[in-house]
Coordinates of C-alpha atoms and ligand atoms in Angstrom, one line a residue:
X14 CA 129.4 81.8 42.1
X15 CA 132.5 79.7 41.4
X16 CA 135.7 82.1 41.3
X17 CA 138.0 80.2 38.8
X18 CA 141.0 81.8 40.4
X19 CA 140.5 80.0 43.5
X20 CA 139.3 76.7 42.1
X21 CA 142.5 75.4 41.0
X22 CA 142.3 71.8 42.2
X23 CA 141.4 69.5 39.1
X24 CA 140.3 66.8 41.0
X25 CA 138.1 69.1 43.3
X26 CA 136.5 70.7 40.2
X27 CA 135.7 67.3 38.8
X28 CA 134.1 66.2 41.7
X29 CA 132.0 69.2 42.1
X30 CA 130.8 68.6 38.5
X31 CA 130.1 64.8 39.2
X32 CA 128.0 65.6 42.4
X33 CA 126.2 68.5 40.6
X34 CA 125.2 65.9 37.7
X35 CA 124.1 63.4 40.4
X36 CA 122.2 65.5 42.7
X37 CA 120.8 68.4 40.3
X38 CA 120.9 71.2 42.5
X39 CA 119.5 74.6 41.3
X40 CA 122.7 76.3 41.9
X41 CA 126.3 75.9 43.3
X42 CA 127.7 78.1 45.9
X43 CA 131.5 77.7 46.9
X44 CA 131.9 78.9 50.3
X45 CA 134.8 81.6 50.9
X46 CA 134.5 81.3 54.6
X47 CA 134.0 85.0 55.1
X48 CA 132.2 86.9 57.9
X49 CA 129.9 88.4 55.4
X50 CA 129.0 85.1 53.8
X51 CA 128.2 83.9 57.2
X52 CA 125.9 86.8 57.8
X53 CA 124.2 86.3 54.3
X54 CA 123.6 82.7 55.1
X55 CA 122.1 83.3 58.5
X56 CA 119.7 85.9 56.8
X57 CA 118.6 83.3 54.2
X58 CA 118.2 81.0 57.1
X59 CA 115.8 83.4 58.9
X60 CA 113.8 84.1 55.7
X61 CA 113.4 80.3 55.2
X62 CA 112.0 80.0 58.8
X63 CA 115.0 77.8 59.8
X64 CA 116.5 80.4 62.1
X65 CA 114.7 82.7 64.6
X66 CA 116.9 85.8 65.4
X67 CA 117.1 86.3 69.1
X68 CA 117.0 89.5 70.9
X69 CA 119.8 91.6 69.7
X70 CA 120.3 93.2 73.3
X71 CA 120.0 90.0 75.2
X72 CA 121.8 87.5 72.7
X73 CA 123.7 89.6 70.1
X74 CA 124.2 88.1 66.7
X75 CA 122.5 84.6 67.8
X76 CA 119.8 82.3 66.3
X77 CA 117.6 79.6 67.4
X78 CA 116.7 76.7 65.3
X79 CA 114.2 73.9 65.7
X80 CA 114.9 70.6 64.0
X81 CA 112.4 68.2 62.8
X82 CA 111.3 66.0 65.9
X83 CA 112.6 63.0 64.1
X84 CA 115.9 64.4 63.6
X85 CA 117.5 65.2 66.9
X86 CA 120.7 63.2 67.7
X87 CA 123.2 60.9 66.2
X88 CA 121.8 57.7 64.7
X89 CA 124.0 54.8 65.6
X90 CA 121.9 52.2 64.1
X91 CA 122.1 54.2 60.6
X92 CA 125.8 54.6 60.7
X93 CA 127.9 52.2 58.5
X94 CA 131.5 51.5 58.3
X95 CA 132.2 50.0 54.8
X96 CA 135.3 47.8 54.4
X97 CA 136.0 45.3 51.8
X98 CA 136.6 42.7 54.2
X99 CA 133.6 42.6 57.0
X100 CA 136.3 41.7 59.7
X101 CA 138.0 45.1 59.3
X102 CA 135.1 46.9 60.6
X103 CA 134.8 44.5 63.6
X104 CA 131.7 43.6 65.7
X105 CA 131.1 47.0 67.2
X106 CA 130.4 48.7 63.8
X107 CA 127.6 48.3 61.5
X108 CA 129.2 46.9 58.5
X109 CA 128.0 47.3 54.7
X110 CA 129.6 46.2 51.6
X111 CA 131.1 49.2 49.9
X112 CA 130.1 48.4 46.5
X113 CA 126.4 47.8 47.3
X114 CA 126.3 50.7 49.7
X115 CA 127.6 53.0 46.7
X116 CA 124.7 51.7 44.6
X117 CA 122.2 52.3 47.3
X118 CA 123.5 55.9 47.9
X119 CA 123.7 56.7 44.2
X120 CA 120.1 56.0 43.9
X121 CA 119.3 58.1 46.9
X122 CA 121.5 61.1 45.9
X123 CA 120.0 61.1 42.3
X124 CA 118.2 64.4 42.2
X125 CA 118.3 64.8 45.9
X126 CA 119.4 68.5 45.7
X127 CA 116.5 69.6 43.2
X128 CA 115.3 73.0 44.1
X129 CA 118.1 73.7 46.4
X130 CA 121.5 75.2 46.6
X131 CA 124.7 73.1 46.7
X132 CA 127.2 74.5 48.9
X133 CA 130.8 73.6 48.6
X134 CA 132.7 73.9 51.8
X135 CA 136.4 73.4 51.8
X136 CA 137.5 72.8 55.4
X137 CA 140.7 72.1 57.5
X138 CA 140.6 70.0 60.7
X139 CA 143.5 71.5 62.4
X140 CA 145.4 74.7 61.0
X141 CA 145.3 75.0 57.3
X142 CA 148.5 74.0 55.9
X143 CA 150.0 72.3 59.0
X144 CA 151.4 68.8 58.7
X145 CA 149.1 67.6 61.3
X146 CA 145.9 68.8 59.8
X147 CA 143.5 67.0 57.4
X148 CA 141.7 68.9 54.5
X149 CA 138.1 67.8 53.6
X150 CA 135.6 69.2 51.3
X151 CA 131.9 68.9 52.2
X152 CA 129.3 69.2 49.5
X153 CA 125.7 69.8 51.3
X154 CA 122.5 71.2 50.5
X155 CA 122.1 72.5 54.0
X156 CA 122.8 76.2 54.6
X157 CA 122.4 75.3 58.4
X158 CA 125.5 72.9 58.0
X159 CA 127.4 75.7 56.0
X160 CA 127.2 78.2 58.7
X161 CA 127.7 75.6 61.6
X162 CA 131.0 74.4 59.7
X163 CA 132.0 78.1 59.8
X164 CA 132.0 77.9 63.5
X165 CA 133.4 74.4 64.0
X166 CA 136.4 74.4 61.5
X167 CA 138.5 76.5 59.4
X168 CA 136.7 76.9 56.1
X169 CA 136.9 78.7 52.7
X170 CA 139.6 80.5 50.9
X171 CA 142.4 79.8 53.4
X172 CA 141.8 76.2 53.2
X173 CA 141.5 76.1 49.2
X174 CA 144.9 77.8 49.2
X175 CA 146.4 75.5 51.7
X176 CA 145.0 72.5 49.7
X177 CA 146.4 73.8 46.3
X178 CA 146.3 70.6 44.1
X179 CA 146.7 68.2 46.9
X180 CA 144.4 65.5 48.3
X181 CA 141.1 66.1 50.2
X182 CA 138.6 63.9 51.9
X183 CA 135.4 63.8 50.0
X184 CA 132.3 64.4 52.3
X185 CA 129.1 64.3 50.6
X186 CA 125.8 65.3 52.3
X187 CA 122.3 65.8 51.4
X188 CA 119.3 66.3 53.6
X189 CA 117.3 64.2 51.0
X190 CA 114.5 66.5 50.6
X191 CA 114.4 67.6 46.8
X192 CA 111.8 70.2 46.0
X193 CA 109.7 70.1 43.0
X194 CA 108.9 73.4 41.2
X195 CA 106.2 75.2 43.3
X196 CA 106.8 73.0 46.6
X197 CA 107.1 75.0 49.8
X198 CA 110.0 74.2 51.9
X199 CA 109.9 73.2 55.5
X200 CA 112.0 74.8 58.3
X201 CA 114.1 71.7 58.9
X202 CA 114.3 69.5 55.7
X203 CA 115.3 66.0 56.1
X204 CA 114.3 62.5 55.0
X205 CA 111.9 60.6 57.2
X206 CA 112.5 57.2 55.5
X207 CA 116.1 56.9 54.5
X208 CA 119.0 57.9 56.7
X209 CA 122.6 56.8 56.2
X210 CA 125.8 58.0 57.8
X211 CA 128.6 56.1 56.0
X212 CA 132.4 55.9 56.1
X213 CA 134.0 54.2 53.1
X214 CA 137.2 53.0 54.4
X215 CA 138.4 51.7 51.1
X216 CA 138.8 55.0 49.6
X217 CA 138.4 57.4 52.7
X218 CA 135.4 59.1 51.6
X219 CA 132.3 59.9 53.6
X220 CA 128.6 60.2 52.6
X221 CA 125.6 61.2 54.7
X222 CA 122.1 61.3 53.6
X223 CA 118.7 62.1 55.2
X224 CA 119.6 64.0 58.5
X225 CA 120.6 67.6 59.1
X226 CA 121.7 67.2 62.9
X227 CA 125.0 67.5 64.5
X228 CA 127.5 64.6 64.1
X229 CA 125.2 63.2 61.2
X230 CA 125.7 66.2 59.0
X231 CA 128.8 68.2 60.2
X232 CA 131.0 65.7 58.5
X233 CA 134.3 67.2 59.7
X234 CA 133.4 66.2 63.3
X235 CA 132.7 62.4 64.0
X236 CA 133.0 61.2 60.7
X237 CA 136.3 62.7 59.4
X238 CA 138.1 63.7 62.6
X239 CA 137.3 60.4 64.4
X240 CA 136.1 57.5 61.9
X241 CA 138.3 58.4 59.0
X242 CA 141.0 59.8 61.1
X243 CA 141.3 56.9 63.6
X244 CA 141.9 54.6 60.7
X245 CA 144.5 56.8 59.1
X246 CA 146.2 57.1 62.6
X247 CA 146.4 53.4 62.9
X248 CA 148.1 53.3 59.6
X249 CA 150.5 56.1 60.4
X250 CA 151.2 55.5 64.0
X251 CA 149.2 58.1 65.8
X252 CA 145.7 58.4 67.6
X253 CA 142.3 60.1 66.8
X254 CA 140.5 60.1 70.0
X255 CA 137.0 61.1 71.5
X256 CA 138.7 63.4 74.2
X257 CA 138.9 66.7 75.6
X258 CA 142.3 68.4 76.1
X259 CA 143.1 70.8 78.9
X260 CA 146.0 72.6 80.5
X261 CA 146.2 72.7 84.3
X262 CA 148.3 75.5 85.5
X263 CA 149.5 75.4 88.9
X264 CA 150.3 78.5 91.2
X265 CA 154.1 78.0 90.1
X266 CA 152.9 78.8 86.6
X267 CA 153.7 75.4 85.2
X268 CA 151.0 74.2 82.9
X269 CA 150.4 70.2 82.8
X270 CA 148.4 69.1 79.8
X271 CA 146.0 66.1 80.1
X272 CA 143.6 64.4 77.8
X273 CA 140.3 62.9 78.9
X274 CA 137.7 60.5 77.2
X275 CA 134.2 60.4 78.9
X276 CA 131.4 59.0 76.7
X277 CA 128.9 61.4 75.1
X278 CA 126.9 63.4 77.5
X279 CA 129.2 62.5 80.5
X280 CA 130.9 65.8 81.0
X281 CA 133.8 66.5 78.7
X282 CA 132.7 70.1 78.1
X283 CA 132.2 70.9 81.8
X284 CA 135.7 69.5 82.7
X285 CA 137.5 71.1 79.9
X286 CA 136.2 74.4 80.9
X287 CA 136.3 74.0 84.9
X288 CA 136.6 76.9 86.9
X289 CA 138.3 76.1 90.4
X290 CA 136.3 76.8 93.5
X291 CA 137.4 79.5 96.1
X292 CA 140.2 78.0 98.1
X293 CA 142.1 77.0 95.0
X294 CA 143.5 80.3 94.1
X295 CA 146.3 80.2 91.7
X296 CA 145.0 77.1 90.1
X297 CA 143.8 77.5 86.5
X298 CA 142.2 75.3 83.8
X299 CA 143.1 76.3 80.3
X300 CA 140.9 74.7 77.6
X301 CA 142.3 73.3 74.4
X302 CA 139.2 71.2 73.2
X303 CA 136.1 69.6 74.6
X304 CA 135.3 66.6 72.1
X305 CA 138.2 65.4 69.8
X306 CA 142.0 65.0 70.2
X307 CA 144.7 64.1 67.5
X308 CA 147.6 62.7 69.4
X309 CA 151.0 61.9 67.8
X310 CA 154.3 60.7 69.1
X311 CA 157.0 63.3 68.2
X312 CA 160.6 62.8 67.4
X313 CA 161.7 62.3 70.8
X314 CA 159.0 59.9 71.8
X315 CA 156.7 62.2 73.6
X316 CA 152.8 62.5 72.9
X317 CA 151.5 65.9 71.3
X318 CA 147.9 66.6 71.0
X319 CA 145.9 69.1 68.9
X320 CA 142.1 69.8 69.0
X321 CA 141.3 69.7 65.4
X322 CA 138.1 71.6 65.8
X323 CA 137.7 75.4 66.2
X324 CA 134.2 75.5 68.0
X325 CA 132.0 73.7 70.4
X326 CA 128.9 71.7 69.7
X327 CA 127.8 71.5 73.4
X328 CA 124.8 70.1 75.3
X329 CA 122.6 72.8 76.5
X330 CA 120.5 71.3 79.3
X331 CA 122.4 71.3 82.7
X332 CA 124.6 74.3 81.5
X333 CA 124.6 77.1 84.0
X334 CA 126.6 79.7 85.8
X335 CA 127.5 77.3 88.4
X336 CA 128.1 74.1 86.2
X337 CA 129.9 76.0 83.4
X338 CA 130.5 79.7 83.7
X339 CA 133.1 79.7 80.9
X340 CA 130.6 78.3 78.5
X341 CA 127.8 80.6 79.8
X342 CA 130.1 83.6 78.9
X343 CA 131.0 81.9 75.4
X344 CA 127.4 81.7 74.5
X345 CA 126.4 85.2 75.3
X346 CA 126.6 86.2 71.8
X347 CA 127.4 84.9 68.3
X348 CA 125.9 81.4 69.0
X349 CA 123.5 79.1 67.1
X350 CA 121.2 77.4 69.5
X351 CA 119.4 74.1 68.2
X352 CA 116.1 72.6 70.0
X353 CA 116.3 75.0 73.0
X354 CA 113.1 76.7 74.2
X355 CA 112.2 80.4 73.4
X356 CA 111.4 83.0 76.0
X357 CA 108.8 85.7 75.4
X358 CA 111.6 88.3 75.3
X359 CA 113.5 86.6 72.5
X360 CA 116.1 84.7 74.5
X361 CA 116.7 81.0 75.0
X362 CA 116.0 78.6 77.9
X363 CA 116.7 75.0 78.7
X364 CA 116.3 72.7 81.6
X365 CA 118.8 73.6 84.4
X366 CA 119.5 77.1 83.1
X367 CA 117.7 78.6 86.0
X368 CA 116.4 76.9 89.2
X369 CA 112.9 78.2 88.5
X370 CA 111.7 78.0 84.9
X371 CA 109.9 80.8 83.3
X372 CA 106.2 80.9 83.4
X373 CA 105.7 80.6 79.8
X374 CA 107.8 79.6 76.9
X375 CA 107.6 78.2 73.4
X376 CA 109.2 74.7 73.5
X377 CA 111.7 73.1 71.0
X378 CA 108.9 71.9 68.8
X379 CA 107.3 75.5 68.6
X380 CA 104.4 74.7 71.0
X381 CA 103.2 76.8 73.9
X382 CA 104.7 75.6 77.2
X383 CA 104.3 76.2 80.9
X384 CA 106.1 74.6 83.9
X385 CA 103.0 72.4 84.2
X386 CA 103.2 71.0 80.7
X387 CA 104.8 67.7 82.1
X388 CA 107.4 67.6 79.2
X389 CA 110.7 69.3 78.8
X390 CA 110.9 72.6 77.2
X391 CA 114.3 71.9 75.5
X392 CA 115.0 68.6 74.1
X393 CA 117.4 66.6 76.2
X394 CA 120.1 66.8 73.2
X395 CA 119.6 70.4 72.6
X396 CA 122.9 72.1 71.6
X397 CA 124.7 75.5 70.9
X398 CA 127.3 75.9 68.4
X399 CA 129.9 78.6 69.1
X400 CA 133.3 79.4 68.0
X401 CA 136.1 78.7 70.6
X402 CA 137.3 82.5 70.1
X403 CA 134.4 83.3 72.5
X404 CA 135.5 81.1 75.4
X405 CA 137.3 82.9 78.1
X406 CA 139.2 79.6 79.3
X407 CA 140.7 79.1 75.9
X408 CA 144.5 78.4 76.0
X409 CA 146.3 80.4 73.2
X410 CA 148.2 77.1 72.7
X411 CA 144.9 75.7 71.0
X412 CA 145.9 77.4 67.8
X413 CA 149.5 76.0 68.1
X414 CA 149.7 73.8 65.1
X415 CA 152.3 71.5 66.9
X416 CA 149.9 70.9 69.8
X417 CA 150.7 70.5 73.5
X418 CA 152.5 67.7 75.4
X419 CA 150.3 65.1 77.0
X420 CA 151.4 63.9 80.5
X421 CA 148.3 62.0 81.5
X422 CA 145.2 60.3 80.1
X423 CA 141.9 60.2 82.0
X424 CA 139.1 57.9 81.5
X425 CA 135.5 58.0 83.0
X426 CA 132.1 56.8 82.6
X427 CA 128.9 57.6 84.4
X428 CA 128.8 54.7 87.1
X429 CA 126.8 54.8 90.3
X430 CA 128.8 51.9 92.1
X431 CA 131.9 49.8 92.2
X432 CA 134.3 52.5 90.8
X433 CA 136.0 55.0 93.1
X434 CA 136.5 58.8 92.5
X435 CA 139.8 58.2 90.9
X436 CA 142.8 55.7 90.6
X437 CA 146.0 55.5 88.6
X438 CA 146.7 52.4 86.6
X439 CA 149.8 50.6 87.6
X440 CA 151.2 51.0 84.1
X441 CA 150.3 51.7 80.6
X442 CA 148.9 48.3 79.9
X443 CA 146.7 48.0 82.7
X444 CA 145.6 51.5 81.9
X445 CA 144.6 50.4 78.4
X446 CA 142.6 47.6 79.9
X447 CA 140.7 50.0 82.2
X448 CA 140.0 52.2 79.1
X449 CA 139.1 49.2 76.9
X450 CA 136.4 48.1 79.6
X451 CA 135.0 51.5 80.1
X452 CA 131.3 51.5 80.8
X453 CA 128.7 54.0 81.4
X454 CA 125.0 53.8 82.8
X455 CA 122.5 54.6 80.2
X456 CA 120.2 56.1 82.9
X457 CA 121.3 57.8 86.2
X458 CA 119.7 55.1 88.2
X459 CA 119.9 55.0 91.8
X460 CA 119.9 51.2 92.1
X461 CA 123.2 49.4 92.5
X462 CA 122.6 47.1 89.5
X463 CA 122.1 49.8 86.8
X464 CA 122.8 48.4 83.4
X465 CA 126.4 49.3 82.2
X466 CA 126.8 49.9 78.3
X467 CA 130.4 49.1 77.5
X468 CA 132.0 52.1 75.6
X469 CA 135.6 51.3 75.0
X470 CA 137.8 54.5 75.2
X471 CA 134.4 56.3 74.6
X472 CA 135.0 55.4 71.2
X473 CA 132.3 53.0 70.6
X474 CA 130.2 54.8 67.9
X475 CA 133.4 56.4 66.4
X476 CA 136.2 54.0 65.9
X477 CA 136.4 53.6 62.2
X478 CA 137.9 50.0 62.1
X479 CA 138.0 46.7 64.2
X480 CA 138.1 47.8 67.9
X481 CA 140.3 44.8 68.7
X482 CA 142.9 46.2 66.3
X483 CA 142.5 49.6 68.0
X484 CA 143.2 47.9 71.4
X485 CA 146.4 46.4 69.9
X486 CA 147.5 49.9 68.5
X487 CA 147.1 51.5 72.0
X488 CA 149.0 48.7 73.5
X489 CA 151.8 49.3 71.0
X490 CA 152.3 53.0 72.0
X491 CA 154.1 51.6 75.1
X492 CA 156.9 50.5 73.0
X493 CA 156.8 53.6 70.7
X494 CA 157.0 56.2 73.5
X495 CA 159.9 57.5 75.7
X496 CA 157.6 59.4 77.9
X497 CA 154.7 57.2 78.6
X498 CA 151.9 59.2 79.9
X499 CA 150.2 58.0 83.3
X500 CA 146.5 56.6 82.7
X501 CA 143.7 57.4 85.3
X502 CA 140.0 56.2 85.8
X503 CA 137.9 58.8 87.3
X504 CA 134.2 58.5 88.4
X505 CA 132.3 61.6 89.4
X506 CA 128.9 59.6 89.6
X507 CA 129.2 57.3 92.5
X508 CA 126.1 57.2 94.7
X509 CA 125.1 56.2 98.2
X510 CA 122.4 53.7 99.2
X511 CA 119.9 56.6 99.1
X512 CA 120.9 57.3 95.4
X513 CA 122.4 60.6 96.1
X514 CA 125.9 61.7 94.6
X515 CA 128.7 61.1 96.8
X516 CA 130.8 63.6 95.1
X517 CA 130.0 67.2 94.5
X518 CA 131.6 67.2 91.1
X519 CA 132.0 70.2 88.6
X520 CA 134.5 72.6 89.8
X521 CA 135.4 70.4 92.7
X522 CA 136.9 67.9 90.2
X523 CA 139.9 70.2 90.2
X524 CA 140.9 68.4 93.4
X525 CA 141.4 65.2 91.5
X526 CA 143.2 67.1 88.7
X527 CA 145.6 68.5 91.2
X528 CA 146.3 64.9 92.5
X529 CA 146.7 63.7 89.0
X530 CA 149.1 66.4 88.2
X531 CA 151.1 65.9 91.3
X532 CA 151.3 62.2 90.3
X533 CA 152.9 63.1 86.9
X534 CA 155.4 65.0 88.7
X535 CA 156.2 62.3 91.2
X536 CA 155.1 64.8 94.1
X537 CA 151.8 63.3 95.0
X538 CA 151.3 60.4 97.4
X539 CA 149.0 57.5 97.0
X540 CA 148.2 54.0 98.3
X541 CA 148.6 50.7 96.5
X542 CA 145.1 49.1 96.0
X543 CA 143.6 46.1 94.1
X544 CA 143.1 48.4 91.0
X545 CA 146.1 50.6 91.1
X546 CA 147.2 53.6 93.1
X547 CA 144.4 55.5 95.0
X548 CA 144.7 58.8 96.9
X549 CA 144.2 58.7 100.7
X550 CA 142.1 61.4 102.4
X551 CA 145.3 63.5 103.2
X552 CA 146.4 63.2 99.6
X553 CA 143.6 65.4 98.3
X554 CA 143.5 69.1 98.9
X555 CA 140.3 70.0 100.7
X556 CA 140.9 73.8 101.1
X557 CA 137.3 75.3 100.7
X558 CA 135.4 72.1 100.9
X559 CA 133.9 70.6 104.0
X560 CA 134.2 66.9 103.0
X561 CA 134.5 64.2 105.9
X562 CA 136.6 61.2 106.0
X563 CA 133.7 58.9 106.2
X564 CA 132.1 60.1 103.1
X565 CA 135.6 60.0 101.3
X566 CA 135.8 56.3 102.5
X567 CA 132.4 55.4 100.9
X568 CA 133.5 57.3 97.7
X569 CA 136.6 55.5 97.5
X570 CA 135.6 52.1 98.7
X571 CA 136.9 49.1 96.6
X572 CA 134.6 46.2 97.4
X573 CA 136.3 43.0 96.2
X574 CA 133.1 41.3 95.5
X575 CA 131.8 44.1 93.4
X576 CA 135.0 44.4 91.7
X577 CA 135.2 40.7 90.8
X578 CA 131.6 41.0 89.4
X579 CA 132.9 44.0 87.2
X580 CA 135.9 42.0 85.9
X581 CA 133.8 39.0 85.1
X582 CA 131.3 41.1 83.2
X583 CA 134.2 42.2 80.9
X584 CA 134.3 38.8 79.5
X585 CA 131.4 39.3 77.1
X586 CA 133.0 42.3 75.8
X587 CA 136.3 40.8 75.2
X588 CA 135.0 37.5 73.7
X589 CA 133.1 39.3 71.2
X590 CA 136.3 40.2 69.3
X591 CA 137.2 36.5 69.0
X592 CA 140.7 35.9 67.7
X593 CA 141.4 39.4 67.0
X594 CA 141.6 40.6 70.4
X595 CA 144.9 41.1 71.9
X596 CA 145.4 38.1 74.3
X597 CA 147.3 40.2 76.6
X598 CA 144.0 41.8 77.7
X599 CA 142.8 38.4 79.1
X600 CA 146.1 38.2 80.9
X601 CA 145.7 41.5 82.5
X602 CA 142.1 40.5 83.5
X603 CA 143.4 37.3 85.0
X604 CA 146.1 39.2 86.9
X605 CA 143.5 41.7 88.3
X606 CA 141.2 38.9 89.4
X607 CA 144.1 37.2 91.2
X608 CA 144.9 40.3 92.8
X609 CA 141.5 40.3 94.4
X610 CA 141.6 36.8 95.6
X611 CA 143.1 37.3 99.1
X612 CA 140.3 40.0 99.7
X613 CA 137.4 37.8 98.6
X614 CA 135.2 36.3 101.3
X615 CA 135.8 32.6 101.5
X616 CA 132.9 30.3 100.7
Ligands
GTP724 P1 129.4 65.1 73.9 O1 129.3 66.5 73.5 O2 128.0 64.3 73.9 O3 130.6 64.3 73.4 O4 129.3 65.1 75.5 P2 130.3 65.6 76.7 O5 131.1 64.6 77.3 O6 130.8 67.0 76.4 O7 129.1 65.9 77.6 P3 128.5 67.1 78.5 O8 129.6 67.9 79.1 O9 127.6 68.0 77.8 O10 127.9 66.3 79.7 C1 127.1 66.9 80.5 C2 126.4 66.1 81.3 O11 127.3 65.5 82.4 C3 125.4 66.8 82.3 O12 124.3 65.8 82.5 C4 126.0 67.1 83.6 O13 125.1 67.2 84.7 C5 126.9 66.0 83.8 N1 128.2 66.2 84.6 C6 129.3 66.9 84.1 N2 130.2 67.0 85.1 C7 129.7 66.5 86.1 C8 130.1 66.3 87.5 O14 131.2 66.7 87.8 N3 129.2 65.5 88.4 C9 128.0 65.2 88.0 N4 127.3 64.5 88.8 N5 127.5 65.4 86.7 C10 128.4 66.0 85.9
SPV725 C1 128.6 63.1 70.8 O1 127.5 62.5 70.5 O2 129.5 62.7 71.3 C2 128.7 64.7 70.3 C3 127.6 65.0 69.6 O3 129.8 65.2 70.5 S1 127.5 64.8 67.9 O4 128.5 65.8 67.2 O5 126.2 65.1 67.4 O6 128.0 63.4 67.6
MN726 MN1 131.4 63.8 71.7

């Protein structure tokens, strides 16, 4: 299968030979990235029972895939950052010694592809050939990974051409399920016993064993574009972030670009594709990306961002015509659905797709399901994989290799209390503080005291080095930039005493976006508050929404005692970094606490 005219990179050819000798596949297939190859591989997956072709009229050129019930999401406890010095991985990462990890993985990869095809997938995160891009080669024994990579990144011949004899990131992946002669394969091979997702930060290589799902297996995504790239970014003076990028077009025709970080499953995809409600005629959101942003200072001290991915790997449950009409249009065809339910007429379904569930389904595990079953029909982390070309809200600038200029950063978690709808940090450094201490509630608990998981910059599972150094890196941007973006915190998830959301969210979030855009242009007003600048009721555009002052006051309430408790609770996070933490973050916390003093009840 290897075409010698395209395989001109000696280091790549040598690596392929080494991996072939180690993993002992039956055959090797170098992916050319063509549409014909995609169709052939999908057919192979249908024959293997991994893919079910959906009804051609209802969901053209689309497939349903059911994973093993033990392989349904990212595995943070099996994710390792290997650095020679443990301190360089930091307290938020699982560390392992690179040499011992290499020994352990060589043992597991030995013969791991027996009975299978080894796919070689050259891929580029960012436009092939652009200075801002990174080229990787993923070797995998999963055809599901190969077809998914076709949707999520540039792959194949154009990438090999751009690579030439240059350097590439080695990404080795095996589902860890070798077949002996005569063995029957299962629809979703994986390894029940051993799973590893490893970033070797000493030589920049990546290895993943035992899982075929999402970020564990599509190694261009979280592994390369975040863990590997974040370290490279720190060394070279740029940022690799778990952020969406969107353009906000005003009725004047001017587009302002913002990047936003929310933890996993907290609404990046919905926000990136927001369709404004009636009453907001002339305002438009244009999508650049929904998960990853690479952001660099340019020659004049402005930040420019690209989305290194070409597709979406989005959460299915909760997606519908109301919450995300643009995504619904995108996934109307040419989509791979994983762990969704199957309807009797050959289409997919998930919780929240329709108000009333269909009377009978086959659930994500392949079992008959009715609304009385007492269990979800789709897995809560069921996802769809689709190319960005299908999404109607895409901005043509998404393909611009030089990226877009970022005017503001937005950070937000799922917080039922304490945090208002929106505030603007007083300056870059306080903004970095609010991002570093970002938290999100594990469950959408109605109680006021719901436990908060700290997720600094929404990067907890993805920062490829010591997070204290990452904070220092972010602080340092203040001096490197001429145009320093404003930083905002948002919270769509505040609840009232009864546990109901105080804010309608989704398309109405454009009201907050409008205020943010106005702030970046110095045309929007606000009021000074303990945490920064907040909009007053009259600073928000209420066109087309009946939202009274009283509810707004509850939504925006800054309770000094609650805020003090919040700031005090940051101590454990900050202390965990020891000497490595930039001391300035303690100073900022002190200043914010002092700012509350006058307002705190005396006792
Ligand atoms: P990853 O792909 O895991 O990184 O996550 P993501 O940030 O793209 O998450 P996604 O957009 O899939 O998150 C969807 C979840 O956020 C669903 O539970 C939605 O109901 C919820 N959500 C999104 N926007 C809003 C909003 O404005 N208000 C409320 N209440 N919920 C929202
Ligand atoms: C996330 O968990 O933040 C995701 C999904 O975007 S995965 O690619 O599986 O990591
Ligand atoms: Mn993500």
